[in-house]
Amino acid sequence: DIATDPLWAEWRALALPHGLRACWSTPIFDAQHAVLGTFAVYYRQPGRPPPEHLRLIESATHLAAVAIGRHRDEAALRAGEERFRTIFDGVNDAIFLHDAATGAIADVNAKMAELYGWSREDARRLRPADASANLPPYTGREALAWMEKARQGETPVFEWHAKKRDGTLFWVEVSLRQTDIGGRPHLLAQVRDITERRQAEERLRLQGAALEASASAILIADRTGAVEWTNAAFTACTGYSMEEARGRQPGELLNSGIQDQAFYTAMWDTILAGGVWQGELVNRRKDGSLYTQEMVVTPLKNERGEITHFIAATQDITRRKMLEEQFRQAQKMDAIGQLSGGVAHDFNNLLTVIIAHLGMLRTNAQVTPEIAEALGEIGEAANRAANLTRQLLAFGRRQVMSARDLDLNAV
């Protein structure tokens, strides 16, 4: 009786004005016998419910338990779907969800639509070939072969040449696996755009090929100077293969002892300070022979500006140095030739006067035999001097001179 039951003391004022005098309340249990709520029947007269009402209450309580359980399951399912959709659309990779049996696209995420340029509705109608370069080995047939691997329990990861809606080709990395969604097997393809990575790899490949093919001997060393890589020109120049040089100091391999320690200290001070060192030095090959090289050492820095490696580009300039020395000697000889030619020309003019006057003196009747003998010796000396003058003139004009035996006592 609501009017007298102490349990209704707090709510009596609410129930009695509406004519409610009695209440029969039954708990609602779930399958695990946890209380979900209560089912109550109100009467206008105090008393116990008749048997038919009790049966009705029991049935209603059961139906309420089923309805509440279904409502909670549906709410949990909606919450799960919302969480799935949030994650599905929130990842930074494109995702394709394929029906495992047919390979048809069941769903795609927002990133796929953004990356490929298709709407989600249009994407669901695509075939694997439609989003591929469709040139071997990137055709629809190869795509289905990868899907079959996933159906067999594998989780393949592979690179793929993909195609956007506008026909643009780009590179992706695909991670493929089978999963159950809603009780049905699906294939989940996670796709990441690796176009920039592929371009960077291609640039590195070209740079590596250029370094390898360079006519200059290239050496790359770490910050301590230990050799990490050399090209073919380095091997041709020094005789050391990359395997022989790797891990060793360049000085250990090539130091000739010609340069002193101060030379190398200055070099290291420059490059450790971030500067570029350039100069010439004499090194020793594996066979012990010496050679002169021109070298440029450049520090390599990471993204934080820290020096991590050094690259040295060198050229063997031994022959060039030899030719330069020969050229300098030739210039010296040319200067000597010009000087000797000028001196010989002037000296020849003097000899002409001397020889002409000797001829005049020899015809003079007043010349005694003693003087005639002296004039003869002077004439022979003048003739030898004239011969030397002709040789100097020939040297100055770079004429070819003929060698002959000469009695030094007669000169």
PDB file of C-alpha atoms in Angstrom, residues 58-159:
ATOM      1  CA  GLU A  58       6.640 -12.224 -16.178  1.00  0.00           C
ATOM      2  CA  SER A  59       6.162 -12.145 -19.954  1.00  0.00           C
ATOM      3  CA  ALA A  60       6.577  -8.396 -20.093  1.00  0.00           C
ATOM      4  CA  THR A  61       9.714  -8.590 -17.977  1.00  0.00           C
ATOM      5  CA  HIS A  62      11.216 -11.152 -20.371  1.00  0.00           C
ATOM      6  CA  LEU A  63      10.339  -9.038 -23.419  1.00  0.00           C
ATOM      7  CA  ALA A  64      11.805  -5.973 -21.742  1.00  0.00           C
ATOM      8  CA  ALA A  65      15.036  -7.867 -21.051  1.00  0.00           C
ATOM      9  CA  VAL A  66      15.245  -8.907 -24.719  1.00  0.00           C
ATOM     10  CA  ALA A  67      14.518  -5.366 -25.919  1.00  0.00           C
ATOM     11  CA  ILE A  68      17.010  -3.755 -23.550  1.00  0.00           C
ATOM     12  CA  GLY A  69      19.687  -6.302 -24.512  1.00  0.00           C
ATOM     13  CA  ARG A  70      19.047  -5.740 -28.216  1.00  0.00           C
ATOM     14  CA  HIS A  71      19.157  -1.980 -27.756  1.00  0.00           C
ATOM     15  CA  ARG A  72      22.459  -2.217 -25.909  1.00  0.00           C
ATOM     16  CA  ASP A  73      23.905  -4.555 -28.556  1.00  0.00           C
ATOM     17  CA  GLU A  74      22.835  -2.213 -31.343  1.00  0.00           C
ATOM     18  CA  ALA A  75      24.284   0.771 -29.496  1.00  0.00           C
ATOM     19  CA  ALA A  76      27.554  -1.102 -28.948  1.00  0.00           C
ATOM     20  CA  LEU A  77      27.576  -2.107 -32.631  1.00  0.00           C
ATOM     21  CA  ARG A  78      26.989   1.513 -33.716  1.00  0.00           C
ATOM     22  CA  ALA A  79      29.725   2.692 -31.359  1.00  0.00           C
ATOM     23  CA  GLY A  80      32.060   0.017 -32.725  1.00  0.00           C
ATOM     24  CA  GLU A  81      31.243   0.998 -36.301  1.00  0.00           C
ATOM     25  CA  GLU A  82      31.853   4.641 -35.457  1.00  0.00           C
ATOM     26  CA  ARG A  83      35.206   3.771 -33.884  1.00  0.00           C
ATOM     27  CA  PHE A  84      36.072   1.613 -36.899  1.00  0.00           C
ATOM     28  CA  ARG A  85      35.095   4.378 -39.315  1.00  0.00           C
ATOM     29  CA  THR A  86      37.076   6.937 -37.320  1.00  0.00           C
ATOM     30  CA  ILE A  87      40.169   4.743 -37.448  1.00  0.00           C
ATOM     31  CA  PHE A  88      39.456   3.640 -41.033  1.00  0.00           C
ATOM     32  CA  ASP A  89      39.265   7.228 -42.272  1.00  0.00           C
ATOM     33  CA  GLY A  90      41.827   8.627 -39.850  1.00  0.00           C
ATOM     34  CA  VAL A  91      44.875   6.654 -40.949  1.00  0.00           C
ATOM     35  CA  ASN A  92      47.319   8.367 -43.309  1.00  0.00           C
ATOM     36  CA  ASP A  93      47.415   5.393 -45.700  1.00  0.00           C
ATOM     37  CA  ALA A  94      44.884   4.512 -48.372  1.00  0.00           C
ATOM     38  CA  ILE A  95      42.879   1.402 -47.481  1.00  0.00           C
ATOM     39  CA  PHE A  96      41.022  -0.928 -49.830  1.00  0.00           C
ATOM     40  CA  LEU A  97      38.624  -3.483 -48.327  1.00  0.00           C
ATOM     41  CA  HIS A  98      38.067  -6.353 -50.780  1.00  0.00           C
ATOM     42  CA  ASP A  99      35.588  -9.183 -50.617  1.00  0.00           C
ATOM     43  CA  ALA A 100      37.848 -12.192 -50.072  1.00  0.00           C
ATOM     44  CA  ALA A 101      35.762 -14.483 -52.279  1.00  0.00           C
ATOM     45  CA  THR A 102      35.367 -12.245 -55.348  1.00  0.00           C
ATOM     46  CA  GLY A 103      38.120  -9.649 -54.956  1.00  0.00           C
ATOM     47  CA  ALA A 104      35.571  -6.875 -55.469  1.00  0.00           C
ATOM     48  CA  ILE A 105      36.127  -3.627 -53.585  1.00  0.00           C
ATOM     49  CA  ALA A 106      33.719  -3.495 -50.645  1.00  0.00           C
ATOM     50  CA  ASP A 107      34.878  -0.186 -49.202  1.00  0.00           C
ATOM     51  CA  VAL A 108      37.674   2.387 -49.288  1.00  0.00           C
ATOM     52  CA  ASN A 109      38.686   5.061 -46.818  1.00  0.00           C
ATOM     53  CA  ALA A 110      38.891   8.824 -47.238  1.00  0.00           C
ATOM     54  CA  LYS A 111      42.649   8.733 -47.870  1.00  0.00           C
ATOM     55  CA  MET A 112      42.129   6.417 -50.841  1.00  0.00           C
ATOM     56  CA  ALA A 113      39.651   8.863 -52.362  1.00  0.00           C
ATOM     57  CA  GLU A 114      42.104  11.714 -51.804  1.00  0.00           C
ATOM     58  CA  LEU A 115      45.148   9.826 -53.132  1.00  0.00           C
ATOM     59  CA  TYR A 116      43.549   8.225 -56.197  1.00  0.00           C
ATOM     60  CA  GLY A 117      41.048  10.978 -57.042  1.00  0.00           C
ATOM     61  CA  TRP A 118      37.988   8.697 -57.036  1.00  0.00           C
ATOM     62  CA  SER A 119      34.850   9.246 -54.973  1.00  0.00           C
ATOM     63  CA  ARG A 120      34.148   6.471 -52.491  1.00  0.00           C
ATOM     64  CA  GLU A 121      31.070   5.412 -54.447  1.00  0.00           C
ATOM     65  CA  ASP A 122      32.987   5.238 -57.739  1.00  0.00           C
ATOM     66  CA  ALA A 123      35.910   3.482 -56.053  1.00  0.00           C
ATOM     67  CA  ARG A 124      33.656   0.604 -54.991  1.00  0.00           C
ATOM     68  CA  ARG A 125      33.006  -0.142 -58.673  1.00  0.00           C
ATOM     69  CA  LEU A 126      36.695  -0.277 -59.652  1.00  0.00           C
ATOM     70  CA  ARG A 127      38.534  -3.406 -60.704  1.00  0.00           C
ATOM     71  CA  PRO A 128      42.135  -3.915 -59.527  1.00  0.00           C
ATOM     72  CA  ALA A 129      43.334  -3.156 -63.061  1.00  0.00           C
ATOM     73  CA  ASP A 130      41.598   0.229 -63.013  1.00  0.00           C
ATOM     74  CA  ALA A 131      43.878   1.486 -60.226  1.00  0.00           C
ATOM     75  CA  SER A 132      47.059  -0.071 -61.653  1.00  0.00           C
ATOM     76  CA  ALA A 133      49.549   0.908 -64.336  1.00  0.00           C
ATOM     77  CA  ASN A 134      48.280  -2.199 -66.147  1.00  0.00           C
ATOM     78  CA  LEU A 135      51.692  -2.960 -67.597  1.00  0.00           C
ATOM     79  CA  PRO A 136      53.493  -6.169 -66.514  1.00  0.00           C
ATOM     80  CA  PRO A 137      54.163  -6.848 -63.731  1.00  0.00           C
ATOM     81  CA  TYR A 138      51.529  -4.367 -62.539  1.00  0.00           C
ATOM     82  CA  THR A 139      48.347  -5.692 -64.170  1.00  0.00           C
ATOM     83  CA  GLY A 140      45.053  -6.914 -62.809  1.00  0.00           C
ATOM     84  CA  ARG A 141      46.265 -10.513 -63.150  1.00  0.00           C
ATOM     85  CA  GLU A 142      49.273  -9.876 -60.901  1.00  0.00           C
ATOM     86  CA  ALA A 143      47.016  -8.040 -58.417  1.00  0.00           C
ATOM     87  CA  LEU A 144      44.754 -11.098 -58.174  1.00  0.00           C
ATOM     88  CA  ALA A 145      47.837 -13.289 -57.665  1.00  0.00           C
ATOM     89  CA  TRP A 146      48.859 -11.173 -54.670  1.00  0.00           C
ATOM     90  CA  MET A 147      45.311 -11.444 -53.303  1.00  0.00           C
ATOM     91  CA  GLU A 148      45.484 -15.212 -53.565  1.00  0.00           C
ATOM     92  CA  LYS A 149      48.621 -15.204 -51.424  1.00  0.00           C
ATOM     93  CA  ALA A 150      46.706 -13.275 -48.745  1.00  0.00           C
ATOM     94  CA  ARG A 151      43.818 -15.771 -48.959  1.00  0.00           C
ATOM     95  CA  GLN A 152      46.333 -18.530 -48.254  1.00  0.00           C
ATOM     96  CA  GLY A 153      47.288 -16.855 -44.977  1.00  0.00           C
ATOM     97  CA  GLU A 154      50.346 -14.899 -46.156  1.00  0.00           C
ATOM     98  CA  THR A 155      50.820 -11.172 -45.431  1.00  0.00           C
ATOM     99  CA  PRO A 156      52.683  -9.976 -48.523  1.00  0.00           C
ATOM    100  CA  VAL A 157      54.255  -6.512 -48.696  1.00  0.00           C
ATOM    101  CA  PHE A 158      55.198  -5.342 -52.170  1.00  0.00           C
ATOM    102  CA  GLU A 159      55.678  -2.263 -54.336  1.00  0.00           C
TER     103      GLU A 159
END
